[in-house]
């Protein structure tokens, strides 16, 4: 990995030597086309809006790094519908000739986009979807991710559970790709350390009638429960778990999305839940303090993890343009500059793996007084294994 990055920096340097990094006046007059494929309607509309806001905030704040290039935004609403992804991605690629295509939120949409965009001229940057395949078997030189793989937030919790003395755990999620991949990641580290998964429960998506399953958990009496749920499902599960009296008896663990953006609705039922994730609102670093203040001032509402991930996509674009003096016409040099980037993110600094997934810290968090309080770094500079990627 180290040698690979040295090679990439050498490539960027070689391009500079060849005069490729000095943007000409004609090129400076052309805008950089940034296609945005996010959900602006439907169940994930708020997530899409936050990602778009973060992206634009980063590019506005870092305009000086663009070397005179304007940004032209081309926005398409995916409605979080995977079947729409190929058509929309083809439009941005072939008709609009976008330089960058940012999206999506939904992993199913990501798979549709990837089929159209991988190994093409446009650079695809995924600001949320965690499907392992995107930076695994379907990885490609022109595909980057600024969020996480499904493996990253869940794998560290296996060791956390073992360290807490839990030996027998029940796992539970919706029966769909992201959920199953998250349970597999937890199981990988937990069983490797001697833990036992005594039962796995998969609930049809998007069913939220959890009471029969929670009653089954109570009868099984494990040491702890690990789950993957997000959004409204996470709210319902946590409230049901508490209402049926398990909160004080069987510790509840989860990937961070269990308590991310859901705490207000979950109320006291969420107190004490442990989660692992690559961000927390109250991370104490200068980049996070400034970002959250600027975001609130610009958009009149607090930032969330989806805004952070969009913001980091913008930082990646700005940094690459700055490295290349504004000239992104050489796609090989552009990809090399992006892969060699270090992003000074509100989540903490991160780099990119060979598969173009973030190498980042994963934090252990506990819900205390209605907030996700960071207890420690559960896994430092965690790199996704990128199984199946040939880069």
CSV table of C-alpha atoms in Angstrom, one decimal:
chain,number,residue,atom,x,y,z
A,1,UNK,CA,0.0,0.0,0.0
A,2,UNK,CA,2.8,2.4,1.0
A,3,UNK,CA,4.7,1.7,-2.2
A,4,UNK,CA,1.5,2.1,-4.3
A,5,UNK,CA,0.9,5.6,-2.9
A,6,UNK,CA,4.5,6.5,-3.6
A,7,UNK,CA,3.9,5.5,-7.2
A,8,UNK,CA,0.7,7.5,-7.4
A,9,UNK,CA,2.5,10.6,-6.1
A,10,UNK,CA,5.2,10.0,-8.7
A,11,UNK,CA,2.6,9.9,-11.4
A,12,UNK,CA,1.1,13.2,-10.3
A,13,UNK,CA,4.6,14.7,-10.2
A,14,UNK,CA,5.4,13.4,-13.6
A,15,UNK,CA,2.3,15.0,-15.0
A,16,UNK,CA,3.3,18.3,-13.4
A,17,UNK,CA,6.7,18.0,-15.0
A,18,UNK,CA,5.1,17.5,-18.4
A,19,UNK,CA,3.2,20.7,-18.0
A,20,UNK,CA,-0.1,19.0,-17.5
A,21,UNK,CA,-0.9,20.7,-14.2
A,22,UNK,CA,-1.1,24.3,-15.6
A,23,UNK,CA,-4.6,25.1,-16.6
A,24,UNK,CA,-4.9,27.0,-19.8
A,25,UNK,CA,-7.2,30.0,-20.3
A,26,UNK,CA,-9.6,28.2,-22.6
A,27,UNK,CA,-9.9,25.3,-20.1
A,28,UNK,CA,-10.4,27.7,-17.2
A,29,UNK,CA,-13.4,29.0,-19.0
A,30,UNK,CA,-15.1,25.6,-19.0
A,31,UNK,CA,-17.0,24.6,-15.9
A,32,UNK,CA,-16.3,21.3,-14.1
A,33,UNK,CA,-19.5,19.3,-14.5
A,34,UNK,CA,-20.6,17.7,-11.3
A,35,UNK,CA,-23.6,15.3,-11.7
A,36,UNK,CA,-25.6,14.6,-8.5
A,37,UNK,CA,-27.7,11.4,-8.3
A,38,UNK,CA,-29.3,11.5,-4.9
A,39,UNK,CA,-32.9,11.0,-3.5
A,40,UNK,CA,-34.7,14.3,-3.3
A,41,UNK,CA,-38.1,12.7,-2.8
A,42,UNK,CA,-39.3,9.6,-1.0
A,43,UNK,CA,-38.2,8.0,2.2
A,44,UNK,CA,-34.5,9.0,1.8
A,45,UNK,CA,-35.1,12.6,0.7
A,46,UNK,CA,-33.6,14.1,3.9
A,47,UNK,CA,-30.5,12.1,3.4
A,48,UNK,CA,-30.1,13.2,-0.2
A,49,UNK,CA,-30.6,16.9,0.7
A,50,UNK,CA,-28.0,16.7,3.5
A,51,UNK,CA,-25.5,15.1,1.1
A,52,UNK,CA,-26.1,17.7,-1.6
A,53,UNK,CA,-25.7,20.5,1.0
A,54,UNK,CA,-22.5,19.1,2.3
A,55,UNK,CA,-21.0,18.7,-1.2
A,56,UNK,CA,-21.8,22.3,-2.2
A,57,UNK,CA,-20.6,23.7,1.1
A,58,UNK,CA,-17.2,22.1,0.6
A,59,UNK,CA,-16.8,23.3,-3.0
A,60,UNK,CA,-17.9,26.8,-2.1
A,61,UNK,CA,-15.6,27.1,0.8
A,62,UNK,CA,-12.7,25.7,-1.2
A,63,UNK,CA,-13.3,27.7,-4.4
A,64,UNK,CA,-9.7,28.9,-4.3
A,65,UNK,CA,-8.5,25.4,-4.9
A,66,UNK,CA,-10.4,25.1,-8.2
A,67,UNK,CA,-7.9,27.4,-10.1
A,68,UNK,CA,-10.6,29.5,-11.7
A,69,UNK,CA,-12.9,26.6,-12.7
A,70,UNK,CA,-16.6,27.1,-12.0
A,71,UNK,CA,-18.8,24.2,-10.9
A,72,UNK,CA,-21.9,23.3,-13.0
A,73,UNK,CA,-24.2,21.1,-11.0
A,74,UNK,CA,-26.5,18.6,-12.8
A,75,UNK,CA,-29.0,17.2,-10.3
A,76,UNK,CA,-31.2,14.2,-10.8
A,77,UNK,CA,-33.6,12.7,-8.2
A,78,UNK,CA,-33.1,8.9,-7.9
A,79,UNK,CA,-36.1,8.6,-5.6
A,80,UNK,CA,-34.0,5.7,-4.1
A,81,UNK,CA,-35.3,3.5,-6.9
A,82,UNK,CA,-32.7,1.1,-8.1
A,83,UNK,CA,-34.5,0.5,-11.4
A,84,UNK,CA,-34.0,4.2,-12.3
A,85,UNK,CA,-30.2,4.2,-11.8
A,86,UNK,CA,-28.9,3.0,-15.2
A,87,UNK,CA,-31.0,5.5,-17.1
A,88,UNK,CA,-30.1,8.5,-14.9
A,89,UNK,CA,-26.4,7.5,-14.9
A,90,UNK,CA,-26.3,7.1,-18.6
A,91,UNK,CA,-27.9,10.5,-19.1
A,92,UNK,CA,-25.2,12.2,-17.0
A,93,UNK,CA,-22.4,10.2,-18.6
A,94,UNK,CA,-23.4,10.3,-22.3
A,95,UNK,CA,-25.6,13.4,-22.7
A,96,UNK,CA,-24.2,15.8,-20.1
A,97,UNK,CA,-20.6,14.6,-20.2
A,98,UNK,CA,-20.3,15.0,-16.5
A,99,UNK,CA,-16.7,15.0,-15.1
A,100,UNK,CA,-17.9,13.7,-11.6
A,101,UNK,CA,-21.1,11.8,-10.7
A,102,UNK,CA,-21.9,11.9,-7.0
A,103,UNK,CA,-24.3,9.3,-5.6
A,104,UNK,CA,-26.3,7.6,-4.3
A,105,UNK,CA,-27.7,6.9,-0.8
A,106,UNK,CA,-29.3,3.5,-1.5
A,107,UNK,CA,-27.0,0.5,-2.1
A,108,UNK,CA,-29.3,-0.9,-4.8
A,109,UNK,CA,-29.0,2.4,-6.7
A,110,UNK,CA,-25.3,2.2,-6.3
A,111,UNK,CA,-25.2,-1.2,-8.0
A,112,UNK,CA,-27.2,0.2,-11.0
A,113,UNK,CA,-24.9,3.2,-11.2
A,114,UNK,CA,-21.8,1.1,-11.0
A,115,UNK,CA,-22.9,-1.1,-13.9
A,116,UNK,CA,-23.1,2.0,-16.2
A,117,UNK,CA,-20.2,4.0,-14.9
A,118,UNK,CA,-17.4,1.7,-13.8
A,119,UNK,CA,-14.3,2.0,-16.1
A,120,UNK,CA,-15.8,5.0,-17.9
A,121,UNK,CA,-14.5,8.5,-18.2
A,122,UNK,CA,-16.6,10.1,-15.5
A,123,UNK,CA,-15.5,9.8,-11.9
A,124,UNK,CA,-18.1,8.2,-9.6
A,125,UNK,CA,-18.0,9.2,-5.9
A,126,UNK,CA,-20.3,7.3,-3.6
A,127,UNK,CA,-21.2,9.6,-0.6
A,128,UNK,CA,-23.2,7.0,1.4
A,129,UNK,CA,-24.2,3.6,0.0
A,130,UNK,CA,-22.2,0.9,1.9
A,131,UNK,CA,-22.7,-2.1,-0.4
A,132,UNK,CA,-19.5,-4.2,-0.2
A,133,UNK,CA,-19.5,-4.9,-3.9
A,134,UNK,CA,-19.0,-1.3,-4.9
A,135,UNK,CA,-15.4,-1.4,-3.6
A,136,UNK,CA,-15.1,-5.1,-3.8
A,137,UNK,CA,-15.9,-7.3,-6.9
A,138,UNK,CA,-17.2,-4.2,-8.8
A,139,UNK,CA,-14.3,-1.9,-7.8
A,140,UNK,CA,-12.9,0.2,-10.7
A,141,UNK,CA,-10.2,2.9,-11.1
A,142,UNK,CA,-12.8,5.6,-11.6
A,143,UNK,CA,-15.1,4.6,-8.6
A,144,UNK,CA,-14.4,6.2,-5.2
A,145,UNK,CA,-16.4,6.1,-1.9
A,146,UNK,CA,-16.3,8.8,0.8
A,147,UNK,CA,-18.6,7.0,3.3
A,148,UNK,CA,-18.0,3.5,4.5
A,149,UNK,CA,-18.3,-0.1,3.5
A,150,UNK,CA,-21.0,-2.2,5.2
A,151,UNK,CA,-18.1,-4.1,6.9
A,152,UNK,CA,-16.4,-1.1,8.5
A,153,UNK,CA,-19.0,0.0,11.2
A,154,UNK,CA,-19.9,-3.5,12.3
A,155,UNK,CA,-16.7,-5.5,12.3
A,156,UNK,CA,-15.1,-3.6,15.3
A,157,UNK,CA,-18.2,-4.3,17.5
A,158,UNK,CA,-17.3,-8.0,17.7
A,159,UNK,CA,-14.1,-7.2,19.7
A,160,UNK,CA,-16.0,-4.7,21.8
A,161,UNK,CA,-18.6,-7.4,22.7
A,162,UNK,CA,-15.8,-9.9,23.6
A,163,UNK,CA,-14.0,-7.3,25.7
A,164,UNK,CA,-17.2,-6.7,27.6
A,165,UNK,CA,-17.4,-10.4,28.5
A,166,UNK,CA,-20.2,-11.4,26.2
A,167,UNK,CA,-19.9,-14.9,24.8
A,168,UNK,CA,-23.3,-15.7,23.4
A,169,UNK,CA,-25.0,-13.1,21.1
A,170,UNK,CA,-28.2,-13.0,19.1
A,171,UNK,CA,-28.0,-11.0,15.8
A,172,UNK,CA,-30.9,-9.4,14.0
A,173,UNK,CA,-31.6,-7.3,10.9
A,174,UNK,CA,-33.9,-6.8,8.0
A,175,UNK,CA,-33.4,-9.5,5.4
A,176,UNK,CA,-31.6,-7.4,2.7
A,177,UNK,CA,-28.1,-6.8,1.5
A,178,UNK,CA,-26.8,-4.1,3.9
A,179,UNK,CA,-28.3,-5.8,6.9
A,180,UNK,CA,-26.9,-9.2,6.1
A,181,UNK,CA,-23.5,-7.8,5.3
A,182,UNK,CA,-23.5,-5.9,8.6
A,183,UNK,CA,-24.3,-9.1,10.6
A,184,UNK,CA,-21.7,-11.0,8.8
A,185,UNK,CA,-19.0,-8.4,9.6
A,186,UNK,CA,-19.9,-8.6,13.3
A,187,UNK,CA,-19.9,-12.4,13.3
A,188,UNK,CA,-16.5,-12.5,11.6
A,189,UNK,CA,-14.7,-10.7,14.4
A,190,UNK,CA,-16.9,-12.0,17.3
A,191,UNK,CA,-16.5,-15.7,16.4
A,192,UNK,CA,-12.8,-15.3,15.6
A,193,UNK,CA,-12.3,-14.3,19.2
A,194,UNK,CA,-14.3,-17.2,20.6
A,195,UNK,CA,-17.8,-15.8,20.7
A,196,UNK,CA,-20.9,-17.7,19.6
A,197,UNK,CA,-23.9,-16.5,17.5
A,198,UNK,CA,-26.7,-18.5,19.2
A,199,UNK,CA,-29.4,-17.2,16.9
A,200,UNK,CA,-29.6,-15.0,13.8
A,201,UNK,CA,-33.0,-13.4,13.1
A,202,UNK,CA,-33.8,-11.8,9.6
A,203,UNK,CA,-37.0,-9.8,9.4
A,204,UNK,CA,-38.6,-9.2,6.0
A,205,UNK,CA,-37.9,-5.6,4.7
A,206,UNK,CA,-39.3,-3.2,5.7
A,207,UNK,CA,-41.5,-4.9,8.3
A,208,UNK,CA,-41.4,-3.2,11.7
A,209,UNK,CA,-43.6,-5.6,13.7
A,210,UNK,CA,-40.7,-6.6,16.0
A,211,UNK,CA,-42.5,-7.8,19.2
A,212,UNK,CA,-42.6,-11.5,18.3
A,213,UNK,CA,-38.9,-11.5,17.5
A,214,UNK,CA,-38.0,-9.6,20.7
A,215,UNK,CA,-40.1,-12.1,22.7
A,216,UNK,CA,-38.0,-14.9,21.1
A,217,UNK,CA,-34.8,-13.1,22.1
A,218,UNK,CA,-36.0,-12.9,25.7
A,219,UNK,CA,-36.6,-16.6,25.7
A,220,UNK,CA,-33.2,-17.3,24.3
A,221,UNK,CA,-31.5,-15.1,27.0
A,222,UNK,CA,-28.2,-14.3,25.2
A,223,UNK,CA,-25.5,-12.2,26.8
A,224,UNK,CA,-26.2,-9.4,24.3
A,225,UNK,CA,-28.0,-8.6,21.1
A,226,UNK,CA,-26.3,-7.0,17.9
A,227,UNK,CA,-28.6,-5.5,15.3
A,228,UNK,CA,-28.6,-3.5,12.1
A,229,UNK,CA,-31.5,-1.2,11.7
A,230,UNK,CA,-31.7,2.4,10.4
A,231,UNK,CA,-34.2,5.3,10.1
A,232,UNK,CA,-37.8,4.5,11.2
A,233,UNK,CA,-37.0,0.8,11.7
A,234,UNK,CA,-34.3,1.7,14.2
A,235,UNK,CA,-36.7,4.0,16.1
A,236,UNK,CA,-39.4,1.3,16.3
A,237,UNK,CA,-37.0,-1.5,17.3
A,238,UNK,CA,-35.4,0.4,20.1
A,239,UNK,CA,-38.7,1.5,21.5
A,240,UNK,CA,-40.1,-2.0,21.3
A,241,UNK,CA,-37.0,-3.5,22.9
A,242,UNK,CA,-37.3,-1.1,25.8
A,243,UNK,CA,-41.1,-1.5,26.1
A,244,UNK,CA,-40.8,-5.3,26.4
A,245,UNK,CA,-38.4,-4.9,29.3
A,246,UNK,CA,-35.1,-6.0,27.7
A,247,UNK,CA,-33.1,-2.8,27.9
A,248,UNK,CA,-32.2,-3.4,31.5
A,249,UNK,CA,-31.6,-7.1,31.1
A,250,UNK,CA,-29.8,-7.8,27.8
A,251,UNK,CA,-27.4,-5.2,26.4
A,252,UNK,CA,-28.2,-3.9,22.9
A,253,UNK,CA,-25.3,-3.3,20.5
A,254,UNK,CA,-25.5,-2.1,16.9
A,255,UNK,CA,-23.9,-0.5,13.9
A,256,UNK,CA,-24.1,3.3,14.4
A,257,UNK,CA,-27.1,3.8,12.2
A,258,UNK,CA,-29.2,2.3,15.0
A,259,UNK,CA,-28.9,5.6,17.0
A,260,UNK,CA,-27.8,8.0,14.2
A,261,UNK,CA,-30.5,10.7,13.4
A,262,UNK,CA,-33.0,8.7,15.5
A,263,UNK,CA,-32.3,9.7,19.1
A,264,UNK,CA,-34.9,12.3,19.4
A,265,UNK,CA,-37.6,9.9,18.4
A,266,UNK,CA,-36.2,7.1,20.5
A,267,UNK,CA,-36.0,9.2,23.7
A,268,UNK,CA,-35.1,7.4,26.9
A,269,UNK,CA,-35.4,4.0,25.3
A,270,UNK,CA,-32.0,4.5,23.6
A,271,UNK,CA,-30.1,5.3,26.8
A,272,UNK,CA,-27.1,3.0,27.2
A,273,UNK,CA,-27.0,1.5,23.7
A,274,UNK,CA,-23.5,0.9,22.4
A,275,UNK,CA,-22.7,1.5,18.7
A,276,UNK,CA,-19.7,1.8,16.4
A,277,UNK,CA,-19.5,4.3,13.5
A,278,UNK,CA,-17.0,6.5,11.6
A,279,UNK,CA,-18.6,9.7,13.0
A,280,UNK,CA,-20.3,11.3,16.0
A,281,UNK,CA,-21.9,14.8,16.2
A,282,UNK,CA,-19.7,15.8,19.2
A,283,UNK,CA,-16.3,14.7,17.9
A,284,UNK,CA,-13.9,17.1,19.4
A,285,UNK,CA,-11.7,18.3,16.6
A,286,UNK,CA,-11.3,21.6,14.9
A,287,UNK,CA,-12.6,20.5,11.5
A,288,UNK,CA,-15.8,19.1,13.0
A,289,UNK,CA,-16.5,22.2,15.1
A,290,UNK,CA,-16.1,24.5,12.1
A,291,UNK,CA,-18.1,22.3,9.8
A,292,UNK,CA,-21.1,22.0,12.1
A,293,UNK,CA,-21.1,25.8,12.7
A,294,UNK,CA,-20.8,26.6,9.0
A,295,UNK,CA,-23.4,24.0,8.0
A,296,UNK,CA,-25.9,25.3,10.5
A,297,UNK,CA,-25.3,28.9,9.4
A,298,UNK,CA,-25.7,28.0,5.7
A,299,UNK,CA,-28.8,25.7,5.9
A,300,UNK,CA,-30.5,26.6,9.2
A,301,UNK,CA,-30.4,23.1,10.6
A,302,UNK,CA,-27.8,20.8,12.2
A,303,UNK,CA,-25.4,18.7,10.1
A,304,UNK,CA,-25.6,14.9,10.2
A,305,UNK,CA,-23.4,12.1,9.0
A,306,UNK,CA,-24.9,12.3,5.5
A,307,UNK,CA,-23.9,15.9,5.3
A,308,UNK,CA,-20.4,15.0,6.4
A,309,UNK,CA,-20.0,12.4,3.7
A,310,UNK,CA,-21.2,14.8,1.0
A,311,UNK,CA,-18.9,17.4,2.4
A,312,UNK,CA,-16.0,15.0,2.1
A,313,UNK,CA,-16.9,14.2,-1.5
A,314,UNK,CA,-16.6,18.0,-2.2
A,315,UNK,CA,-13.2,18.1,-0.4
A,316,UNK,CA,-11.9,15.3,-2.5
A,317,UNK,CA,-12.9,17.0,-5.7
A,318,UNK,CA,-11.4,20.3,-4.6
A,319,UNK,CA,-8.2,18.7,-3.4
A,320,UNK,CA,-7.7,16.8,-6.7
A,321,UNK,CA,-8.3,19.9,-8.8
A,322,UNK,CA,-5.8,21.9,-6.7
A,323,UNK,CA,-3.2,19.1,-7.1
A,324,UNK,CA,-3.6,19.2,-10.9
A,325,UNK,CA,-3.8,23.0,-11.1
A,326,UNK,CA,-7.4,22.9,-12.3
A,327,UNK,CA,-6.7,20.7,-15.3
A,328,UNK,CA,-8.6,17.4,-14.9
A,329,UNK,CA,-8.5,16.4,-18.6
A,330,UNK,CA,-6.0,13.7,-17.9
A,331,UNK,CA,-8.2,11.1,-16.1
A,332,UNK,CA,-5.2,8.9,-15.2
A,333,UNK,CA,-3.6,11.8,-13.4
A,334,UNK,CA,-7.0,12.8,-11.8
A,335,UNK,CA,-7.5,9.3,-10.4
A,336,UNK,CA,-3.9,9.2,-9.1
A,337,UNK,CA,-4.4,12.6,-7.4
A,338,UNK,CA,-7.7,11.4,-5.8
A,339,UNK,CA,-6.2,8.1,-4.6
A,340,UNK,CA,-3.2,10.0,-3.0
A,341,UNK,CA,-5.5,12.4,-1.2
A,342,UNK,CA,-5.7,12.8,2.6
A,343,UNK,CA,-9.1,14.3,3.5
A,344,UNK,CA,-9.2,16.5,6.6
A,345,UNK,CA,-12.8,15.5,7.4
A,346,UNK,CA,-15.1,16.4,10.3
A,347,UNK,CA,-14.8,12.7,11.2
A,348,UNK,CA,-11.0,13.0,11.4
A,349,UNK,CA,-8.4,12.6,8.7
A,350,UNK,CA,-8.7,9.7,6.4
A,351,UNK,CA,-7.0,8.3,3.3
A,352,UNK,CA,-8.1,5.9,0.5
A,353,UNK,CA,-7.4,2.2,0.2
A,354,UNK,CA,-6.3,0.6,-3.1
A,355,UNK,CA,-10.0,-0.2,-3.7
A,356,UNK,CA,-10.8,3.6,-3.2
A,357,UNK,CA,-12.7,3.1,0.1
A,358,UNK,CA,-11.9,5.3,3.1
A,359,UNK,CA,-9.2,4.1,5.6
A,360,UNK,CA,-10.7,5.6,8.7
A,361,UNK,CA,-11.2,5.5,12.4
A,362,UNK,CA,-14.3,3.7,13.8
A,363,UNK,CA,-15.6,5.2,17.1
A,364,UNK,CA,-17.2,3.4,20.0
A,365,UNK,CA,-20.2,5.4,21.1
A,366,UNK,CA,-22.7,5.2,24.0
A,367,UNK,CA,-26.1,6.9,24.2
A,368,UNK,CA,-25.9,9.2,27.3
A,369,UNK,CA,-28.5,11.9,28.0
A,370,UNK,CA,-29.8,11.7,24.5
A,371,UNK,CA,-26.4,12.0,22.7
A,372,UNK,CA,-24.0,9.5,21.0
A,373,UNK,CA,-21.0,10.1,23.3
A,374,UNK,CA,-17.7,8.9,22.0
A,375,UNK,CA,-16.0,6.5,24.4
A,376,UNK,CA,-12.9,5.5,22.4
A,377,UNK,CA,-11.6,4.6,19.0
A,378,UNK,CA,-12.8,1.0,18.5
A,379,UNK,CA,-10.6,0.5,15.4
A,380,UNK,CA,-8.0,3.0,14.2
A,381,UNK,CA,-7.4,3.5,10.4
A,382,UNK,CA,-9.6,0.6,9.6
A,383,UNK,CA,-9.3,-0.6,6.0
A,384,UNK,CA,-12.1,-2.6,4.3
A,385,UNK,CA,-10.8,-6.0,3.1
A,386,UNK,CA,-12.2,-5.2,-0.3
A,387,UNK,CA,-12.7,-8.9,-1.1
A,388,UNK,CA,-12.9,-9.6,-4.8
A,389,UNK,CA,-11.3,-6.3,-5.8
A,390,UNK,CA,-8.6,-6.6,-8.4
A,391,UNK,CA,-7.1,-3.1,-8.2
